[in-house]
mmCIF file of C-alpha atoms in Angstrom:
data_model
loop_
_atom_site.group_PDB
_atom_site.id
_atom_site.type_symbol
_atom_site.label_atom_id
_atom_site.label_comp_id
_atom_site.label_asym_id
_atom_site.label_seq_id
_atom_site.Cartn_x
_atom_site.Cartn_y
_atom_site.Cartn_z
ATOM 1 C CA UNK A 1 92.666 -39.876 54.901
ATOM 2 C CA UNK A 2 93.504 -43.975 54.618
ATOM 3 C CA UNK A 3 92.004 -44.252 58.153
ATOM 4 C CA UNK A 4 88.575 -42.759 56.789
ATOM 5 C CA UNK A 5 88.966 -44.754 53.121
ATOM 6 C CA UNK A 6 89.689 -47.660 55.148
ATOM 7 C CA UNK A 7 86.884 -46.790 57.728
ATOM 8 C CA UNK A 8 83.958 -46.331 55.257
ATOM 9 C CA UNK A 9 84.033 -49.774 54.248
ATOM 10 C CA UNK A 10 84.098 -51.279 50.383
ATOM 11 C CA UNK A 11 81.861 -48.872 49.089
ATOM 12 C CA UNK A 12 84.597 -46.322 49.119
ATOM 13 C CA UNK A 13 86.017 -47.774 46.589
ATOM 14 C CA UNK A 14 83.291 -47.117 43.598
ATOM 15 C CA UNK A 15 83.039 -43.517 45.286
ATOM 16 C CA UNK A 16 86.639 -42.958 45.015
ATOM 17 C CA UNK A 17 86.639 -44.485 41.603
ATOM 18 C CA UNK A 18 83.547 -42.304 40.728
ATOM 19 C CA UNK A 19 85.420 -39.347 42.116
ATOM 20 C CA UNK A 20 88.554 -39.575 39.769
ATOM 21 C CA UNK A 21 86.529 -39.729 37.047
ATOM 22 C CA UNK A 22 84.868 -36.835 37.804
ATOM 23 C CA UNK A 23 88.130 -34.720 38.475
ATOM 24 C CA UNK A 24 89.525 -36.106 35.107
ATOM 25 C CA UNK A 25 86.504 -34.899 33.292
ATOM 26 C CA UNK A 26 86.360 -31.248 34.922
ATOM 27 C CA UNK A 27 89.984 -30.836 33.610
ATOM 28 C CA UNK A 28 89.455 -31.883 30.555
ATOM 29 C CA UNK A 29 86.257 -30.232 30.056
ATOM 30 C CA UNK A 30 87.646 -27.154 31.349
ATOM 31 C CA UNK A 31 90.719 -26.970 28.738
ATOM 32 C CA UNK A 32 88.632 -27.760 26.129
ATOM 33 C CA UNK A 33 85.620 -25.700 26.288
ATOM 34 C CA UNK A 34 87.665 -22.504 26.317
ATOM 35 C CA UNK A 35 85.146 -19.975 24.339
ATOM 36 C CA UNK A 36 88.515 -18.983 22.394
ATOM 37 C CA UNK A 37 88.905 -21.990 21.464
ATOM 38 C CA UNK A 38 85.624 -23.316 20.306
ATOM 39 C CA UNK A 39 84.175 -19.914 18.865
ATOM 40 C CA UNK A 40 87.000 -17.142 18.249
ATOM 41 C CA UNK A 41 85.208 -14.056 18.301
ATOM 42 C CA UNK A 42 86.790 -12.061 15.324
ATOM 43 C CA UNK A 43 86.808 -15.717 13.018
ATOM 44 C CA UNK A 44 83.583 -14.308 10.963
ATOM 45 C CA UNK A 45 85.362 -10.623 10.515
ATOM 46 C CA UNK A 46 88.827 -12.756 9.006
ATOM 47 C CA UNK A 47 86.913 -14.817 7.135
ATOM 48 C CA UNK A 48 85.881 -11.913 5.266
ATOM 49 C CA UNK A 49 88.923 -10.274 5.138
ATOM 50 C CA UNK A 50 90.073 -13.145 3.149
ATOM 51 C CA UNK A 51 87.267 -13.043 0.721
ATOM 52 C CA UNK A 52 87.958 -9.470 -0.097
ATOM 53 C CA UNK A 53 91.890 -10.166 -0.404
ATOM 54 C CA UNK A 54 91.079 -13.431 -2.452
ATOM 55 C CA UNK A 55 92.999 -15.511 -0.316
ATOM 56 C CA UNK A 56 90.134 -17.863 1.070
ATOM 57 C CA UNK A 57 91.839 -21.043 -0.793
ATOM 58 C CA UNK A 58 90.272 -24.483 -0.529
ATOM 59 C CA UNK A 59 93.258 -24.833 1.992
ATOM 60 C CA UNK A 60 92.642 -21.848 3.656
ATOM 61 C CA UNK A 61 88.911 -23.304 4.673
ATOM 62 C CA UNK A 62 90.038 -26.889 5.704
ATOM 63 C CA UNK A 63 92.708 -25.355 8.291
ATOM 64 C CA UNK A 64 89.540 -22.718 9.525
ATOM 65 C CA UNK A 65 87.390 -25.991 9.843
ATOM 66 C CA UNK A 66 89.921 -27.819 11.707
ATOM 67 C CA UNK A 67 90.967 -24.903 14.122
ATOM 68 C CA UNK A 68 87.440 -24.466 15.827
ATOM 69 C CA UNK A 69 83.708 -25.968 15.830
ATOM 70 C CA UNK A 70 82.762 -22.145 14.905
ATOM 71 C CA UNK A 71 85.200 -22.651 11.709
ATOM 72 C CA UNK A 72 83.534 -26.023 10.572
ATOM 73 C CA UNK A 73 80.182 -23.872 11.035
ATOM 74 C CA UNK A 74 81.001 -21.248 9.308
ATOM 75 C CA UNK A 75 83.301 -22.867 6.478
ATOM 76 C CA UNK A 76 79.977 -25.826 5.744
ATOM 77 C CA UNK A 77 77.727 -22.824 5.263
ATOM 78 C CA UNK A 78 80.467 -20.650 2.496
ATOM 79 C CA UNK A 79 80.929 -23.914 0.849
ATOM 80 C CA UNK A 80 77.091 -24.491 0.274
ATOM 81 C CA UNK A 81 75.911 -20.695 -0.156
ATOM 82 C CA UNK A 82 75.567 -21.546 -3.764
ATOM 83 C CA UNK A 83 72.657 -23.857 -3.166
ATOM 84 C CA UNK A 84 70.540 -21.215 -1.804
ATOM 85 C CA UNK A 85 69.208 -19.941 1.310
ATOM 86 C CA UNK A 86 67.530 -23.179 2.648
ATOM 87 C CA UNK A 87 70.783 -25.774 1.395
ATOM 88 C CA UNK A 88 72.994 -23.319 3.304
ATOM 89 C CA UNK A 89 71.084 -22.957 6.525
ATOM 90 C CA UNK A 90 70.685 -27.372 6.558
ATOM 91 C CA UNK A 91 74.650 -27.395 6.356
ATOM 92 C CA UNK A 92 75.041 -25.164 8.948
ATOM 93 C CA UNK A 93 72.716 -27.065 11.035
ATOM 94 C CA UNK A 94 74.237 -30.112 10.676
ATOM 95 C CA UNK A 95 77.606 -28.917 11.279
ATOM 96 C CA UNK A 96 76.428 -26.904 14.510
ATOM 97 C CA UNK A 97 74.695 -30.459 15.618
ATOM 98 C CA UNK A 98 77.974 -32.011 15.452
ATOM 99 C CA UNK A 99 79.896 -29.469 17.206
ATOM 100 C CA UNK A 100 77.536 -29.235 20.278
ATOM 101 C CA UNK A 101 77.556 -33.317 19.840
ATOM 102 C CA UNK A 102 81.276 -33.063 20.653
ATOM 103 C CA UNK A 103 80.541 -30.039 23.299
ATOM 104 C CA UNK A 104 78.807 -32.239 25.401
ATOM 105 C CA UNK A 105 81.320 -35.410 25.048
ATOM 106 C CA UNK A 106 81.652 -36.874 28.985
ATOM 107 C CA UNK A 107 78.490 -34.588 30.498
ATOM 108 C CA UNK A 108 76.548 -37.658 30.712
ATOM 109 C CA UNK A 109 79.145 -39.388 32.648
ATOM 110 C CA UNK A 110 79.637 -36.509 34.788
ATOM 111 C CA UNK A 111 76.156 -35.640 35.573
ATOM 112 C CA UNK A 112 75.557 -39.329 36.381
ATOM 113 C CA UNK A 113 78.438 -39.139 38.792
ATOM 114 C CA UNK A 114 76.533 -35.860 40.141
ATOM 115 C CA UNK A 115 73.182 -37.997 40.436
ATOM 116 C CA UNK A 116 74.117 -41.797 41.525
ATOM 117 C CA UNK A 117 77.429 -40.958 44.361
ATOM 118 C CA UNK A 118 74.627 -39.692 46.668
ATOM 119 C CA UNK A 119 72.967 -43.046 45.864
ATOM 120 C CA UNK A 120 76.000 -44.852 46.790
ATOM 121 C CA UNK A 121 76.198 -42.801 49.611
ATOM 122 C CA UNK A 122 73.132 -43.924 51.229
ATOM 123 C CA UNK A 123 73.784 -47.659 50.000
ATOM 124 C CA UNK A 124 76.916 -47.266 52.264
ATOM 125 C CA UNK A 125 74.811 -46.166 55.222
ATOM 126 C CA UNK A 126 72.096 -48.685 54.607
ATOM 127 C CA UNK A 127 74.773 -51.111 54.753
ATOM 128 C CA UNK A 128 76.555 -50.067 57.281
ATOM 129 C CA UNK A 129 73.197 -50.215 59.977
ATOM 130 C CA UNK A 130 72.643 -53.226 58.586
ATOM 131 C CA UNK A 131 76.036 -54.057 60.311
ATOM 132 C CA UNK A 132 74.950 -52.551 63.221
ATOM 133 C CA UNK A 133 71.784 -54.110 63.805
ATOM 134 C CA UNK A 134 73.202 -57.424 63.301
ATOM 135 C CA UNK A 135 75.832 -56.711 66.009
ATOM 136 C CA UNK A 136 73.086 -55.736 68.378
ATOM 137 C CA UNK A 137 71.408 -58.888 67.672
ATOM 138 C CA UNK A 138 74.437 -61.094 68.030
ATOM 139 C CA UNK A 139 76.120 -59.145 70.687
ATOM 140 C CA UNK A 140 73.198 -56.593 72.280
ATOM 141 C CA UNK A 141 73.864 -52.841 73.118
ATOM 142 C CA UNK A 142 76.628 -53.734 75.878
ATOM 143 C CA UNK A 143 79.910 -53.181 72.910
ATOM 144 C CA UNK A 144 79.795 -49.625 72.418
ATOM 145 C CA UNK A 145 82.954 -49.899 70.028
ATOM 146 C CA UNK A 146 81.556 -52.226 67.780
ATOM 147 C CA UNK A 147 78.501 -50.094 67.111
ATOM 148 C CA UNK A 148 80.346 -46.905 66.765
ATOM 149 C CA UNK A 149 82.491 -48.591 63.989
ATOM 150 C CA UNK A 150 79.378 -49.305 61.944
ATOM 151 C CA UNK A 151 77.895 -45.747 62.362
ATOM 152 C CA UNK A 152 80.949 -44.349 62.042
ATOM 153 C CA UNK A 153 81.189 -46.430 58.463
ATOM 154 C CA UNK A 154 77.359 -45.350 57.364
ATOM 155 C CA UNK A 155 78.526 -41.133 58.357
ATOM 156 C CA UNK A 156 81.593 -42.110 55.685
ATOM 157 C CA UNK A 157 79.806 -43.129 52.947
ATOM 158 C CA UNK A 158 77.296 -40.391 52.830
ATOM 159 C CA UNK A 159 79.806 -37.882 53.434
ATOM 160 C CA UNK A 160 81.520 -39.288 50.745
ATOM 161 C CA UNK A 161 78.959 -39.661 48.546
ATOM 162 C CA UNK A 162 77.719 -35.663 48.672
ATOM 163 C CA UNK A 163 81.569 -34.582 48.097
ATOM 164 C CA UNK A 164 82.134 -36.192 45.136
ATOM 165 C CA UNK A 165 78.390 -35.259 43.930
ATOM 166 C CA UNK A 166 78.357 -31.550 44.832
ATOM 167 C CA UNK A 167 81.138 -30.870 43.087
ATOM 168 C CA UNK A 168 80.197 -32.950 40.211
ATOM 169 C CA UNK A 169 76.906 -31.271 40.241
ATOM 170 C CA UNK A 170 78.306 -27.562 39.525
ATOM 171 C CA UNK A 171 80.924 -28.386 36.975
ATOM 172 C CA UNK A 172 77.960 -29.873 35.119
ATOM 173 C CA UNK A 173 76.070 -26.874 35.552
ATOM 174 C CA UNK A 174 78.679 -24.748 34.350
ATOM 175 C CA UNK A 175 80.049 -26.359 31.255
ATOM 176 C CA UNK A 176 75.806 -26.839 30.260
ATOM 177 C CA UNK A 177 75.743 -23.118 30.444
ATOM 178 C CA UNK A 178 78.989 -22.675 28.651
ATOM 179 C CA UNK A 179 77.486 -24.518 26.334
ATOM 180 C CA UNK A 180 75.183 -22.804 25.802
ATOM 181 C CA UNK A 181 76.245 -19.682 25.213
ATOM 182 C CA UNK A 182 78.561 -20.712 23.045
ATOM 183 C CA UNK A 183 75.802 -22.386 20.913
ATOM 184 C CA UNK A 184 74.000 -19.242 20.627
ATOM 185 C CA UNK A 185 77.162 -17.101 19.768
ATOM 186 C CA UNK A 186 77.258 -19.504 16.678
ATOM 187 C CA UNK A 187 74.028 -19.283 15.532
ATOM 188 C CA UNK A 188 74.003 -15.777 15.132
ATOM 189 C CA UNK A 189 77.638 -16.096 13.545
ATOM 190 C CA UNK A 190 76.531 -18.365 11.435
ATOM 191 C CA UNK A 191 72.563 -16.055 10.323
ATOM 192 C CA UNK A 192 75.169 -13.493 9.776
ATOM 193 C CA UNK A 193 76.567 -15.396 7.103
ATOM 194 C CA UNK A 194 73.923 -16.540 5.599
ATOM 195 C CA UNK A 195 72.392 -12.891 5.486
ATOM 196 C CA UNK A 196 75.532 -11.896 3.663
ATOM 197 C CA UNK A 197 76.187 -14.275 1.538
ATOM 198 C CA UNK A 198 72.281 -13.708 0.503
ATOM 199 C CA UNK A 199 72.117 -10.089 0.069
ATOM 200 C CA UNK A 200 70.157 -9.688 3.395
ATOM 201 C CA UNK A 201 73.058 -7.767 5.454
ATOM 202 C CA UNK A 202 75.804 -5.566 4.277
ATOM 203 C CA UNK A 203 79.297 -7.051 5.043
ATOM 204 C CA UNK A 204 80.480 -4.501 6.933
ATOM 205 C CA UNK A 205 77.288 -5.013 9.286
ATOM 206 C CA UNK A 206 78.528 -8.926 10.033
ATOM 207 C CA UNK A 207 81.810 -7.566 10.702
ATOM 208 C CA UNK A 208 81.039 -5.133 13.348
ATOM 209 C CA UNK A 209 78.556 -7.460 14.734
#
């Protein structure tokens, strides 16, 4: 593995750079995007558990808020219901815009891993035929070795280049559509709350889903 580091020339080093990145962001992406984690499925069906047992205290909501994004949804839509229809469905908005605002911390960084490493690729195999062609110039075709280093160097980089990228590429794709479809089980979560808590849907309904 050195030999081929060492072998691609000093463009490996912003791909291998750009590659540890990358794997840092996967894992932490992965741990924290856990759909039980971010949107607990049975959180709207407690929540109203409490209300019925009177034990939704003011501390009760800021430790359902701080456990998941669904919780801050959920628990800025309660705490506004009094407004009215329209206040309620703005704080649950703005909450939701927050949470996928978090969501989405580092998928910028890692999709523009995904889309400039091939780029750096290719700069490593521009620049290493430039090498070449300036060897046959100085030299001619007659030192086989010499040439075969700077191919060799240009095959490096671009190899390098598409295996940090590919990788890159589907992790972005999946955490988008985790995303996603996380985002969507909130909103309707969070209209089921705001049906109940304005007459539109029985309880029980919300509960059951």
């Amino acid at each position: 593995m050195k030999e081929l580091v060492f072998a691609g020339g000093w463009m490996m080093v912003p791909l291998l750079l750009a590659s540890v990145l990358a794997v840092a962001i996967c894992i932490e992406r992965f741990w924290t995007l856990r759909p039980s984690n971010i949107a607990p499925k049975h959180l709207l069906a407690e929540m109203w558990a409490l209300i019925k047992k009177n034990e939704l205290t003011p501390t009760r909501l800021k430790q359902i808020k701080q456990e998941s994004h669904l919780g801050s949804v959920l628990v800025a839509g309660l705490t506004n219901s009094k407004h009215g229809r329209d206040i309620t469905k703005e704080a649950i908005e703005q909450a939701a815009s927050q949470s996928i605002h978090d969501m989405e911390r580092f998928l910028t960084a890692l999709g523009t891993i995904a889309a400039v490493t091939p780029l750096m690729g290719l700069l490593g195999t521009v620049l290493g035929m430039i090498s070449v062609f300036n060897e046959i110039m100085a030299q001619g075709t007659g030192n086989a070795a010499v040439l075969a280093g700077g191919i060799s160097e240009a095959l490096i980089t671009t190899a390098a280049g598409m295996i940090v990228a590919i990788p890159s590429l589907i992790c972005y794709r999946i955490f988008t559509r985790r995303i996603d479809e996380i985002v969507v089980f909130m909103e309707q979560e969070a209209m089921k709350l705001v049906d109940v808590l304005h007459g539109d849907r029985e309880v029980s309904e919300a509960a059951e889903g």
